[in-house]
Amino acid sequence: EIVLTQSPGTLSLSPGERAILSCRASQSVTSSYLAWYQQKPGQAPRLLIYGASSRATGIPDRFSGSGSGTDFTLTISRLEPEDFALYYCHQFSSSRTFGQGTKVEIK
Amino acid sequence: QVQLVQSGAEVKKPGASVKVSCKASGYTFTDHYMHWVRQAPGQGLEWMGWINPDSGGTQYAEKFQGRVTLTRDTSITTASMELSRLRSDDTAVFFCTRGSRLAAAGKSAFDIWGQGTMVTVSS
């Protein structure tokens, strides 16, 4: 099973700042099969990024994804109040697994 | 619009079974795999398995093999997840979520999610 390790566990930032979230895989992941989701309390996850770097429909361009192999990154260029949430990476290159999540909280 | 609407919250005793349903609308139900994901309170996301709504074929995560059964009823565009021999650590929110097109060459991320169904297992 491919284990995804997200870091940091919690990111404390102010609105307007840049957030950089990391997702490291225990073995190589095909970039096409790496996605990022946002989840707010009491809600279902929402797809943000697929194919490691493509934004899903309706996702603002302040969200961007990059990476390949075992190291992937989600960047939020300027945090808006609605961006404070939990973020999960997800691989479906081999079976399907999720990272444990990174919480982006208001500093 | 494309949506998945799940059945309501359940409370079950240990050892019992629970069945959660997921009604799809706004797209052709038999065109996409349907997956199920579990989220225990305060925890992350855990993939349980998928069903091919066209053929009824299934694949389950090893952890749930033997305890989970995914089914579908194409006449009412509804997928269902039944989990048996419930334990207290099965207390969680269960999500259905849309996956790849059956006709696609590769796999895709989960683009549409149900609202989630809370299942509480308690004696």
Coordinates of N, CA and C in Angstrom, one line a residue:
Chain A
E1 N 0.8 -1.2 0.0 CA 0.0 0.0 0.0 C 0.9 1.2 0.0
I2 N 0.5 2.2 -0.8 CA 1.3 3.5 -0.9 C 0.8 4.4 0.3
V3 N 1.7 4.7 1.2 CA 1.4 5.6 2.3 C 1.8 7.0 1.9
L4 N 0.8 7.9 2.1 CA 1.0 9.3 1.9 C 1.2 10.1 3.2
T5 N 2.3 10.8 3.3 CA 2.6 11.6 4.5 C 2.5 13.1 4.2
Q6 N 1.6 13.7 4.9 CA 1.4 15.2 4.6 C 2.1 16.0 5.7
S7 N 2.7 17.1 5.3 CA 3.3 18.0 6.3 C 3.1 19.4 5.9
P8 N 3.1 20.3 6.9 CA 3.0 20.0 8.3 C 1.6 19.5 8.7
G9 N 1.5 19.1 9.9 CA 0.2 18.7 10.4 C -0.8 19.8 10.5
T10 N -0.3 21.0 10.9 CA -1.0 22.2 11.1 C -0.2 23.3 10.6
L11 N -0.8 24.2 9.8 CA -0.2 25.4 9.3 C -1.0 26.6 9.8
S12 N -0.3 27.5 10.6 CA -0.9 28.7 11.2 C -0.5 29.9 10.4
L13 N -1.4 30.5 9.7 CA -1.1 31.6 8.8 C -2.2 32.7 8.9
S14 N -1.9 33.8 8.3 CA -2.8 34.9 8.3 C -3.4 35.1 6.9
P15 N -4.6 35.6 6.8 CA -5.2 35.9 5.5 C -4.2 36.7 4.6
G16 N -4.1 36.4 3.4 CA -3.2 37.0 2.5 C -1.8 36.4 2.3
E17 N -1.5 35.5 3.3 CA -0.2 34.8 3.2 C -0.3 33.6 2.3
R18 N 0.9 33.1 2.0 CA 1.0 31.9 1.1 C 1.1 30.7 1.9
A19 N 0.4 29.6 1.5 CA 0.4 28.3 2.2 C 1.0 27.3 1.2
I20 N 1.9 26.6 1.8 CA 2.6 25.5 1.0 C 2.4 24.2 1.8
L21 N 1.7 23.3 1.2 CA 1.4 22.0 1.8 C 2.1 20.9 1.1
S22 N 2.7 20.0 1.8 CA 3.5 18.9 1.2 C 2.8 17.5 1.3
C23 N 3.0 16.7 0.4 CA 2.5 15.3 0.4 C 3.6 14.4 -0.2
R24 N 4.1 13.5 0.7 CA 5.2 12.7 0.3 C 4.7 11.2 0.2
A25 N 5.0 10.5 -0.9 CA 4.5 9.1 -1.0 C 5.6 8.1 -0.7
S26 N 5.2 7.0 -0.2 CA 6.2 6.0 0.2 C 6.8 5.3 -1.0
Q27 N 6.1 5.4 -2.2 CA 6.7 4.9 -3.4 C 6.1 5.8 -4.5
S28 N 6.7 5.7 -5.7 CA 6.4 6.6 -6.8 C 4.9 6.5 -7.2
V29 N 4.3 7.7 -7.4 CA 2.9 7.8 -7.8 C 2.9 8.5 -9.2
T30 N 2.1 7.9 -10.1 CA 1.9 8.5 -11.4 C 1.2 9.8 -11.2
S31 N 1.8 10.9 -11.7 CA 1.2 12.2 -11.5 C -0.2 12.3 -11.9
S32 N -0.6 11.6 -12.9 CA -2.0 11.7 -13.3 C -3.0 11.2 -12.2
Y33 N -2.4 10.5 -11.3 CA -3.3 9.8 -10.3 C -3.0 10.4 -8.9
L34 N -2.8 11.7 -8.8 CA -2.6 12.4 -7.5 C -3.6 13.6 -7.5
A35 N -4.4 13.7 -6.4 CA -5.4 14.7 -6.3 C -5.3 15.4 -4.9
W36 N -5.9 16.5 -4.8 CA -6.0 17.3 -3.5 C -7.4 17.6 -3.3
Y37 N -7.9 17.5 -2.0 CA -9.2 17.9 -1.6 C -9.2 18.9 -0.5
Q38 N -10.2 19.7 -0.4 CA -10.4 20.6 0.8 C -11.6 20.1 1.5
Q39 N -11.6 20.0 2.8 CA -12.7 19.7 3.6 C -12.9 20.7 4.8
K40 N -14.1 21.1 4.9 CA -14.5 22.0 6.0 C -15.4 21.2 7.0
P41 N -15.4 21.7 8.3 CA -16.1 20.9 9.3 C -17.6 20.6 8.9
G42 N -18.0 19.4 9.0 CA -19.3 19.0 8.7 C -19.7 18.9 7.3
Q43 N -18.7 19.0 6.4 CA -18.9 18.9 5.0 C -18.1 17.8 4.3
A44 N -18.6 17.4 3.1 CA -17.8 16.4 2.4 C -16.6 17.1 1.8
P45 N -15.6 16.3 1.5 CA -14.4 16.8 0.8 C -14.8 17.4 -0.6
R46 N -14.0 18.4 -1.1 CA -14.2 19.0 -2.4 C -13.0 18.9 -3.2
L47 N -13.1 18.4 -4.4 CA -11.9 18.2 -5.3 C -11.4 19.6 -5.7
L48 N -10.1 19.8 -5.4 CA -9.4 21.0 -5.8 C -8.5 20.8 -7.0
I49 N -7.7 19.8 -6.9 CA -6.6 19.5 -7.9 C -6.6 18.1 -8.3
Y50 N -6.5 17.8 -9.6 CA -6.4 16.4 -10.1 C -5.2 16.4 -11.1
G51 N -4.7 15.2 -11.3 CA -3.5 15.1 -12.2 C -2.4 15.9 -11.6
A52 N -2.3 16.0 -10.3 CA -1.2 16.7 -9.6 C -1.2 18.2 -9.8
S53 N -1.7 18.7 -10.9 CA -1.6 20.2 -11.2 C -2.8 20.8 -11.9
S54 N -3.8 20.1 -12.2 CA -5.0 20.7 -12.9 C -6.0 21.0 -11.9
R55 N -6.5 22.3 -12.0 CA -7.6 22.7 -11.1 C -8.9 22.1 -11.5
A56 N -9.7 21.7 -10.6 CA -11.0 21.2 -10.8 C -12.0 22.4 -11.2
T57 N -13.1 22.0 -11.8 CA -14.1 23.1 -12.2 C -14.4 24.0 -11.0
G58 N -14.3 25.3 -11.3 CA -14.7 26.3 -10.3 C -13.7 26.6 -9.2
I59 N -12.5 26.0 -9.3 CA -11.5 26.3 -8.3 C -10.7 27.5 -8.6
P60 N -10.6 28.4 -7.7 CA -9.9 29.7 -8.0 C -8.4 29.4 -8.3
D61 N -7.8 30.4 -9.1 CA -6.4 30.1 -9.6 C -5.4 30.4 -8.5
R62 N -5.8 30.8 -7.3 CA -4.9 30.9 -6.2 C -4.4 29.5 -5.7
F63 N -5.2 28.5 -6.1 CA -4.8 27.1 -5.8 C -4.0 26.5 -6.9
S64 N -2.8 26.0 -6.6 CA -2.0 25.3 -7.6 C -1.4 24.1 -7.0
G65 N -1.2 23.1 -7.9 CA -0.5 21.9 -7.5 C 0.7 21.6 -8.4
S66 N 1.7 20.9 -7.8 CA 2.9 20.6 -8.5 C 3.5 19.3 -7.9
G67 N 4.5 18.8 -8.6 CA 5.2 17.7 -8.1 C 5.2 16.5 -9.0
S68 N 6.0 15.5 -8.7 CA 6.0 14.3 -9.4 C 6.7 13.2 -8.6
G69 N 6.6 12.0 -9.0 CA 7.3 10.9 -8.3 C 6.7 10.6 -6.9
T70 N 7.5 11.1 -5.9 CA 7.1 10.9 -4.5 C 6.8 12.2 -3.8
D71 N 7.0 13.3 -4.4 CA 6.9 14.6 -3.7 C 5.9 15.5 -4.5
F72 N 4.8 15.9 -3.8 CA 3.8 16.7 -4.4 C 3.5 17.9 -3.4
T73 N 3.1 19.0 -4.0 CA 2.8 20.2 -3.3 C 1.5 20.9 -3.7
L74 N 0.8 21.4 -2.7 CA -0.4 22.2 -3.0 C 0.0 23.6 -2.4
T75 N -0.1 24.6 -3.3 CA 0.1 26.0 -2.9 C -1.1 26.8 -3.0
I76 N -1.4 27.6 -1.9 CA -2.5 28.6 -2.0 C -1.7 29.9 -1.9
S77 N -1.8 30.7 -3.0 CA -0.9 31.8 -3.2 C -1.2 32.9 -2.2
R78 N -2.5 33.2 -2.0 CA -2.9 34.3 -1.0 C -4.2 33.7 -0.3
L79 N -4.0 33.4 1.0 CA -5.1 32.8 1.7 C -6.3 33.8 1.9
E80 N -7.5 33.3 1.5 CA -8.7 34.0 1.7 C -9.4 33.4 3.0
P81 N -10.3 34.1 3.6 CA -10.9 33.6 4.9 C -11.5 32.2 4.7
E82 N -12.1 31.9 3.5 CA -12.7 30.7 3.3 C -11.8 29.5 3.0
D83 N -10.5 29.8 2.9 CA -9.5 28.7 2.6 C -9.0 28.0 3.9
F84 N -9.4 28.5 5.1 CA -8.9 27.9 6.3 C -9.8 26.6 6.5
A85 N -9.1 25.5 6.4 CA -9.8 24.2 6.3 C -8.8 23.1 6.4
L86 N -9.2 21.8 6.2 CA -8.4 20.7 6.1 C -8.1 20.3 4.7
Y87 N -6.9 19.9 4.4 CA -6.5 19.5 3.0 C -6.0 18.1 3.0
Y88 N -6.4 17.3 2.1 CA -6.0 15.9 1.9 C -5.4 15.7 0.5
C89 N -4.3 15.0 0.5 CA -3.8 14.5 -0.8 C -4.3 13.0 -1.0
H90 N -4.4 12.6 -2.2 CA -5.1 11.3 -2.5 C -4.3 10.7 -3.7
Q91 N -3.9 9.4 -3.6 CA -3.3 8.8 -4.8 C -4.2 7.6 -5.2
F92 N -4.3 7.4 -6.5 CA -5.0 6.3 -7.0 C -4.2 5.6 -8.1
S93 N -2.9 5.7 -7.9 CA -2.0 5.0 -8.8 C -1.9 3.5 -8.5
S94 N -2.0 3.2 -7.2 CA -2.0 1.8 -6.8 C -3.0 1.7 -5.6
S95 N -4.1 1.0 -5.9 CA -5.3 1.1 -5.0 C -5.6 2.5 -4.8
R96 N -6.1 2.9 -3.6 CA -6.4 4.3 -3.3 C -6.1 4.5 -1.8
T97 N -5.3 5.6 -1.6 CA -5.0 6.0 -0.2 C -5.0 7.5 -0.1
F98 N -5.3 8.0 1.1 CA -5.3 9.4 1.4 C -4.2 9.7 2.4
G99 N -3.7 10.9 2.3 CA -2.8 11.4 3.4 C -3.6 11.7 4.6
Q100 N -2.9 12.0 5.7 CA -3.6 12.1 7.0 C -4.2 13.5 7.2
G101 N -3.8 14.4 6.3 CA -4.4 15.8 6.2 C -3.5 16.8 6.8
T102 N -3.6 18.1 6.3 CA -3.0 19.3 6.9 C -4.1 20.3 7.2
K103 N -4.1 20.7 8.4 CA -5.1 21.8 8.8 C -4.4 23.1 8.6
V104 N -5.1 24.0 7.8 CA -4.7 25.4 7.7 C -5.6 26.2 8.6
E105 N -5.0 26.8 9.6 CA -5.7 27.6 10.6 C -5.3 29.0 10.6
I106 N -6.2 29.8 11.1 CA -5.9 31.3 11.2 C -5.0 31.5 12.4
K107 N -3.9 32.3 12.0 CA -2.9 32.6 13.1 C -3.4 33.8 13.9
Chain B
Q1 N -28.6 19.5 -11.5 CA -27.2 19.5 -11.3 C -26.8 18.1 -10.9
V2 N -25.5 17.8 -11.0 CA -25.0 16.5 -10.6 C -24.9 16.4 -9.1
Q3 N -25.5 15.4 -8.5 CA -25.5 15.3 -7.1 C -25.7 13.9 -6.6
L4 N -25.2 13.6 -5.4 CA -25.3 12.3 -4.8 C -26.0 12.7 -3.4
V5 N -27.1 12.0 -3.2 CA -27.8 12.3 -1.9 C -27.9 11.0 -1.1
Q6 N -27.4 11.0 0.1 CA -27.3 9.8 0.9 C -28.4 9.7 1.9
S7 N -28.6 8.5 2.4 CA -29.6 8.3 3.4 C -29.2 8.8 4.8
G8 N -30.1 8.8 5.7 CA -29.9 9.5 7.0 C -29.1 8.8 8.0
A9 N -28.8 9.4 9.1 CA -28.0 8.9 10.1 C -28.6 7.6 10.7
E10 N -27.7 6.8 11.2 CA -28.1 5.5 11.8 C -27.4 5.3 13.1
V11 N -28.1 4.6 14.0 CA -27.5 4.1 15.3 C -27.7 2.6 15.3
K12 N -26.6 1.9 15.5 CA -26.6 0.4 15.5 C -25.9 -0.1 16.7
K13 N -26.2 -1.3 17.1 CA -25.6 -2.0 18.2 C -24.4 -2.8 17.6
P14 N -23.4 -3.1 18.4 CA -22.3 -3.9 18.0 C -22.8 -5.2 17.5
G15 N -22.2 -5.7 16.4 CA -22.6 -7.0 15.8 C -23.6 -6.9 14.7
A16 N -24.3 -5.8 14.7 CA -25.4 -5.6 13.7 C -24.8 -5.1 12.4
S17 N -25.6 -5.0 11.4 CA -25.2 -4.5 10.1 C -25.9 -3.1 9.8
V18 N -25.3 -2.4 8.9 CA -25.9 -1.1 8.5 C -25.9 -1.0 7.0
K19 N -26.9 -0.4 6.4 CA -26.9 -0.2 4.9 C -27.2 1.2 4.7
V20 N -26.3 1.8 3.9 CA -26.3 3.3 3.6 C -26.6 3.4 2.1
S21 N -27.5 4.2 1.7 CA -27.8 4.4 0.3 C -27.3 5.7 -0.3
C22 N -27.2 5.8 -1.6 CA -26.6 7.0 -2.2 C -27.3 7.1 -3.6
K23 N -28.2 8.1 -3.7 CA -29.0 8.3 -4.9 C -28.3 9.3 -5.8
A24 N -28.0 8.9 -7.0 CA -27.3 9.8 -8.0 C -28.3 10.4 -8.9
S25 N -28.1 11.7 -9.3 CA -28.9 12.4 -10.3 C -28.0 13.4 -11.0
G26 N -28.5 13.8 -12.2 CA -27.9 14.8 -13.0 C -26.8 14.2 -13.9
Y27 N -26.6 12.9 -13.9 CA -25.7 12.3 -14.9 C -26.1 10.9 -15.1
T28 N -25.5 10.2 -16.1 CA -25.9 8.8 -16.3 C -25.2 7.9 -15.3
F29 N -26.0 7.3 -14.5 CA -25.5 6.6 -13.3 C -24.6 5.5 -13.7
T30 N -24.8 4.8 -14.8 CA -24.0 3.7 -15.2 C -22.8 4.0 -16.0
D31 N -22.5 5.3 -16.1 CA -21.3 5.8 -16.8 C -20.0 5.9 -15.9
H32 N -20.2 5.9 -14.6 CA -19.1 6.2 -13.6 C -19.1 5.2 -12.5
Y33 N -17.8 4.8 -12.1 CA -17.7 4.0 -10.9 C -18.2 4.8 -9.7
M34 N -18.7 4.1 -8.7 CA -19.0 4.7 -7.4 C -18.2 4.1 -6.3
H35 N -17.6 5.0 -5.6 CA -16.7 4.6 -4.5 C -17.3 5.0 -3.1
W36 N -16.8 4.3 -2.1 CA -17.2 4.6 -0.7 C -16.0 4.9 0.1
V37 N -16.1 5.9 1.0 CA -15.0 6.4 1.8 C -15.5 6.6 3.2
R38 N -14.7 6.1 4.2 CA -15.1 6.2 5.6 C -14.2 7.3 6.3
Q39 N -14.8 8.0 7.2 CA -14.1 9.0 8.0 C -14.6 8.9 9.4
A40 N -13.7 8.3 10.3 CA -14.0 8.3 11.7 C -13.9 9.7 12.3
P41 N -14.6 9.9 13.5 CA -14.6 11.2 14.1 C -13.2 11.8 14.3
G42 N -12.9 13.0 13.7 CA -11.6 13.6 13.9 C -10.5 13.0 13.2
Q43 N -10.8 12.0 12.3 CA -9.8 11.3 11.6 C -9.8 11.6 10.1
G44 N -8.9 10.9 9.4 CA -8.8 11.1 7.9 C -9.7 10.3 7.1
L45 N -9.5 10.3 5.8 CA -10.3 9.6 4.9 C -9.8 8.2 4.6
E46 N -10.7 7.2 4.4 CA -10.3 5.8 4.2 C -11.1 5.2 3.1
W47 N -10.5 4.8 2.1 CA -11.2 4.2 0.9 C -11.7 2.8 1.3
M48 N -12.9 2.5 0.9 CA -13.5 1.2 1.2 C -13.6 0.3 0.0
G49 N -14.0 0.9 -1.1 CA -14.2 0.0 -2.3 C -14.9 0.8 -3.4
W50 N -15.1 0.1 -4.5 CA -15.9 0.7 -5.6 C -16.9 -0.4 -6.2
I51 N -17.9 0.2 -6.9 CA -18.8 -0.7 -7.6 C -18.9 -0.1 -9.0
N52 N -18.9 -1.0 -10.0 CA -19.2 -0.6 -11.4 C -20.8 -0.7 -11.5
P53 N -21.4 0.5 -11.6 CA -22.9 0.4 -11.6 C -23.5 -0.3 -12.8
D54 N -22.7 -0.4 -13.9 CA -23.2 -1.0 -15.1 C -23.3 -2.5 -14.9
S55 N -22.1 -3.1 -14.5 CA -22.0 -4.6 -14.4 C -22.3 -5.1 -13.0
G56 N -22.2 -4.2 -12.0 CA -22.3 -4.7 -10.6 C -21.0 -5.2 -10.1
G57 N -20.0 -5.2 -10.9 CA -18.7 -5.7 -10.4 C -18.2 -4.8 -9.3
T58 N -17.4 -5.4 -8.3 CA -16.9 -4.6 -7.2 C -15.4 -4.9 -6.9
Q59 N -14.8 -4.0 -6.2 CA -13.5 -4.2 -5.6 C -13.5 -3.6 -4.2
Y60 N -13.0 -4.3 -3.3 CA -13.0 -3.8 -1.9 C -11.5 -3.7 -1.4
A61 N -11.4 -2.7 -0.5 CA -10.1 -2.5 0.2 C -9.9 -3.7 1.1
E62 N -8.7 -4.2 1.2 CA -8.4 -5.4 1.9 C -8.9 -5.3 3.4
K63 N -8.8 -4.1 4.0 CA -9.2 -3.9 5.4 C -10.7 -4.3 5.5
F64 N -11.5 -4.1 4.5 CA -13.0 -4.2 4.7 C -13.5 -5.5 4.0
Q65 N -12.6 -6.2 3.3 CA -13.0 -7.5 2.6 C -13.7 -8.4 3.6
G66 N -14.8 -8.9 3.2 CA -15.5 -9.9 4.0 C -16.6 -9.2 4.9
R67 N -16.5 -7.9 5.1 CA -17.5 -7.2 5.9 C -18.3 -6.2 5.2
V68 N -17.8 -5.8 4.0 CA -18.5 -4.7 3.2 C -19.1 -5.3 2.0
T69 N -20.3 -4.9 1.6 CA -20.9 -5.3 0.4 C -21.5 -4.1 -0.4
L70 N -21.0 -3.9 -1.6 CA -21.5 -2.8 -2.4 C -22.5 -3.3 -3.4
T71 N -23.6 -2.7 -3.5 CA -24.6 -3.0 -4.5 C -25.2 -1.8 -5.2
R72 N -26.0 -2.1 -6.2 CA -26.6 -0.9 -6.9 C -27.9 -1.4 -7.5
D73 N -28.8 -0.4 -7.7 CA -30.1 -0.6 -8.3 C -30.2 0.4 -9.4
T74 N -30.0 0.0 -10.6 CA -30.0 1.0 -11.7 C -31.3 1.6 -12.0
S75 N -32.4 0.9 -11.6 CA -33.7 1.4 -11.9 C -34.0 2.7 -11.1
I76 N -33.3 2.8 -10.0 CA -33.5 4.0 -9.1 C -32.2 4.8 -8.9
T77 N -31.3 4.5 -9.8 CA -29.9 5.1 -9.8 C -29.4 5.3 -8.4
T78 N -29.4 4.2 -7.7 CA -28.9 4.2 -6.3 C -27.9 3.2 -6.0
A79 N -26.8 3.6 -5.4 CA -25.8 2.7 -4.9 C -25.9 2.5 -3.4
S80 N -25.5 1.4 -2.9 CA -25.7 1.1 -1.5 C -24.4 0.4 -0.9
M81 N -24.1 0.7 0.3 CA -23.0 0.1 1.1 C -23.5 -0.5 2.3
E82 N -23.3 -1.8 2.5 CA -23.7 -2.5 3.7 C -22.4 -3.0 4.4
L83 N -22.3 -2.6 5.7 CA -21.2 -3.0 6.5 C -21.7 -3.9 7.6
S84 N -21.2 -5.1 7.8 CA -21.7 -6.1 8.7 C -20.7 -6.2 9.9
R85 N -21.2 -6.9 10.9 CA -20.4 -7.2 12.2 C -19.8 -5.9 12.7
L86 N -20.7 -4.9 12.9 CA -20.2 -3.6 13.3 C -19.6 -3.6 14.7
R87 N -18.5 -2.8 14.8 CA -17.8 -2.6 16.1 C -17.9 -1.1 16.4
S88 N -17.5 -0.8 17.7 CA -17.6 0.6 18.1 C -16.6 1.4 17.2
D89 N -15.5 0.9 16.8 CA -14.6 1.7 16.0 C -15.1 1.8 14.5
D90 N -16.2 1.3 14.2 CA -16.8 1.6 12.9 C -17.6 2.9 12.9
T91 N -17.8 3.5 14.1 CA -18.5 4.8 14.2 C -17.8 5.8 13.3
A92 N -18.5 6.3 12.4 CA -17.9 7.2 11.3 C -18.9 7.8 10.4
V93 N -18.5 8.7 9.6 CA -19.3 9.2 8.5 C -18.8 8.5 7.3
F94 N -19.8 8.0 6.5 CA -19.6 7.3 5.3 C -20.0 8.1 4.1
F95 N -19.1 8.2 3.1 CA -19.4 9.0 1.9 C -19.4 8.1 0.7
C96 N -20.4 8.4 -0.2 CA -20.3 7.9 -1.6 C -19.7 9.0 -2.4
T97 N -18.9 8.6 -3.4 CA -18.3 9.6 -4.3 C -18.0 9.0 -5.7
R98 N -18.2 9.9 -6.6 CA -18.1 9.5 -8.0 C -16.7 9.4 -8.5
G99 N -16.4 8.3 -9.2 CA -15.0 8.1 -9.7 C -15.0 8.2 -11.2
S100 N -14.1 7.4 -11.8 CA -13.8 7.5 -13.2 C -15.0 7.1 -14.1
R101 N -15.0 7.6 -15.3 CA -15.9 7.0 -16.3 C -15.5 5.6 -16.6
L102 N -16.5 4.7 -16.8 CA -16.2 3.3 -17.1 C -15.5 3.2 -18.4
A103 N -15.8 4.1 -19.3 CA -15.2 4.0 -20.7 C -13.8 4.7 -20.8
A104 N -13.4 5.3 -19.7 CA -12.1 6.0 -19.7 C -10.9 5.1 -19.7
A105 N -9.8 5.5 -20.3 CA -8.6 4.6 -20.3 C -8.0 4.6 -19.0
G106 N -8.1 5.6 -18.2 CA -7.4 5.6 -16.9 C -8.4 5.9 -15.8
K107 N -7.8 6.2 -14.6 CA -8.6 6.5 -13.4 C -8.7 8.0 -13.2
S108 N -9.7 8.4 -12.4 CA -9.8 9.8 -12.1 C -10.1 10.0 -10.7
A109 N -9.9 11.3 -10.3 CA -10.2 11.7 -8.9 C -11.7 11.6 -8.6
F110 N -12.0 11.8 -7.3 CA -13.4 11.8 -6.9 C -14.0 13.2 -7.0
D111 N -14.8 13.4 -8.0 CA -15.2 14.8 -8.3 C -16.5 15.2 -7.7
I112 N -17.4 14.3 -7.4 CA -18.7 14.6 -6.8 C -18.8 13.7 -5.5
W113 N -19.3 14.3 -4.4 CA -19.4 13.6 -3.1 C -20.8 13.7 -2.6
G114 N -21.3 12.6 -2.0 CA -22.5 12.7 -1.2 C -22.2 13.6 0.1
Q115 N -23.3 13.9 0.8 CA -23.2 14.7 2.0 C -22.7 14.0 3.2
G116 N -22.6 12.7 3.1 CA -22.1 11.9 4.2 C -23.3 11.3 5.0
T117 N -23.1 10.2 5.6 CA -24.1 9.5 6.5 C -23.3 9.1 7.8
M118 N -23.8 9.6 8.9 CA -23.2 9.3 10.2 C -23.7 8.0 10.7
V119 N -22.8 7.0 11.0 CA -23.2 5.8 11.6 C -22.6 5.7 12.9
T120 N -23.4 5.5 13.9 CA -22.9 5.4 15.3 C -23.2 4.0 15.8
V121 N -22.1 3.4 16.3 CA -22.2 2.0 16.8 C -22.0 2.1 18.3
S122 N -23.1 1.7 19.0 CA -23.0 1.8 20.5 C -24.0 0.9 21.1
S123 N -23.6 0.3 22.2 CA -24.5 -0.6 22.9 C -25.4 0.1 23.9

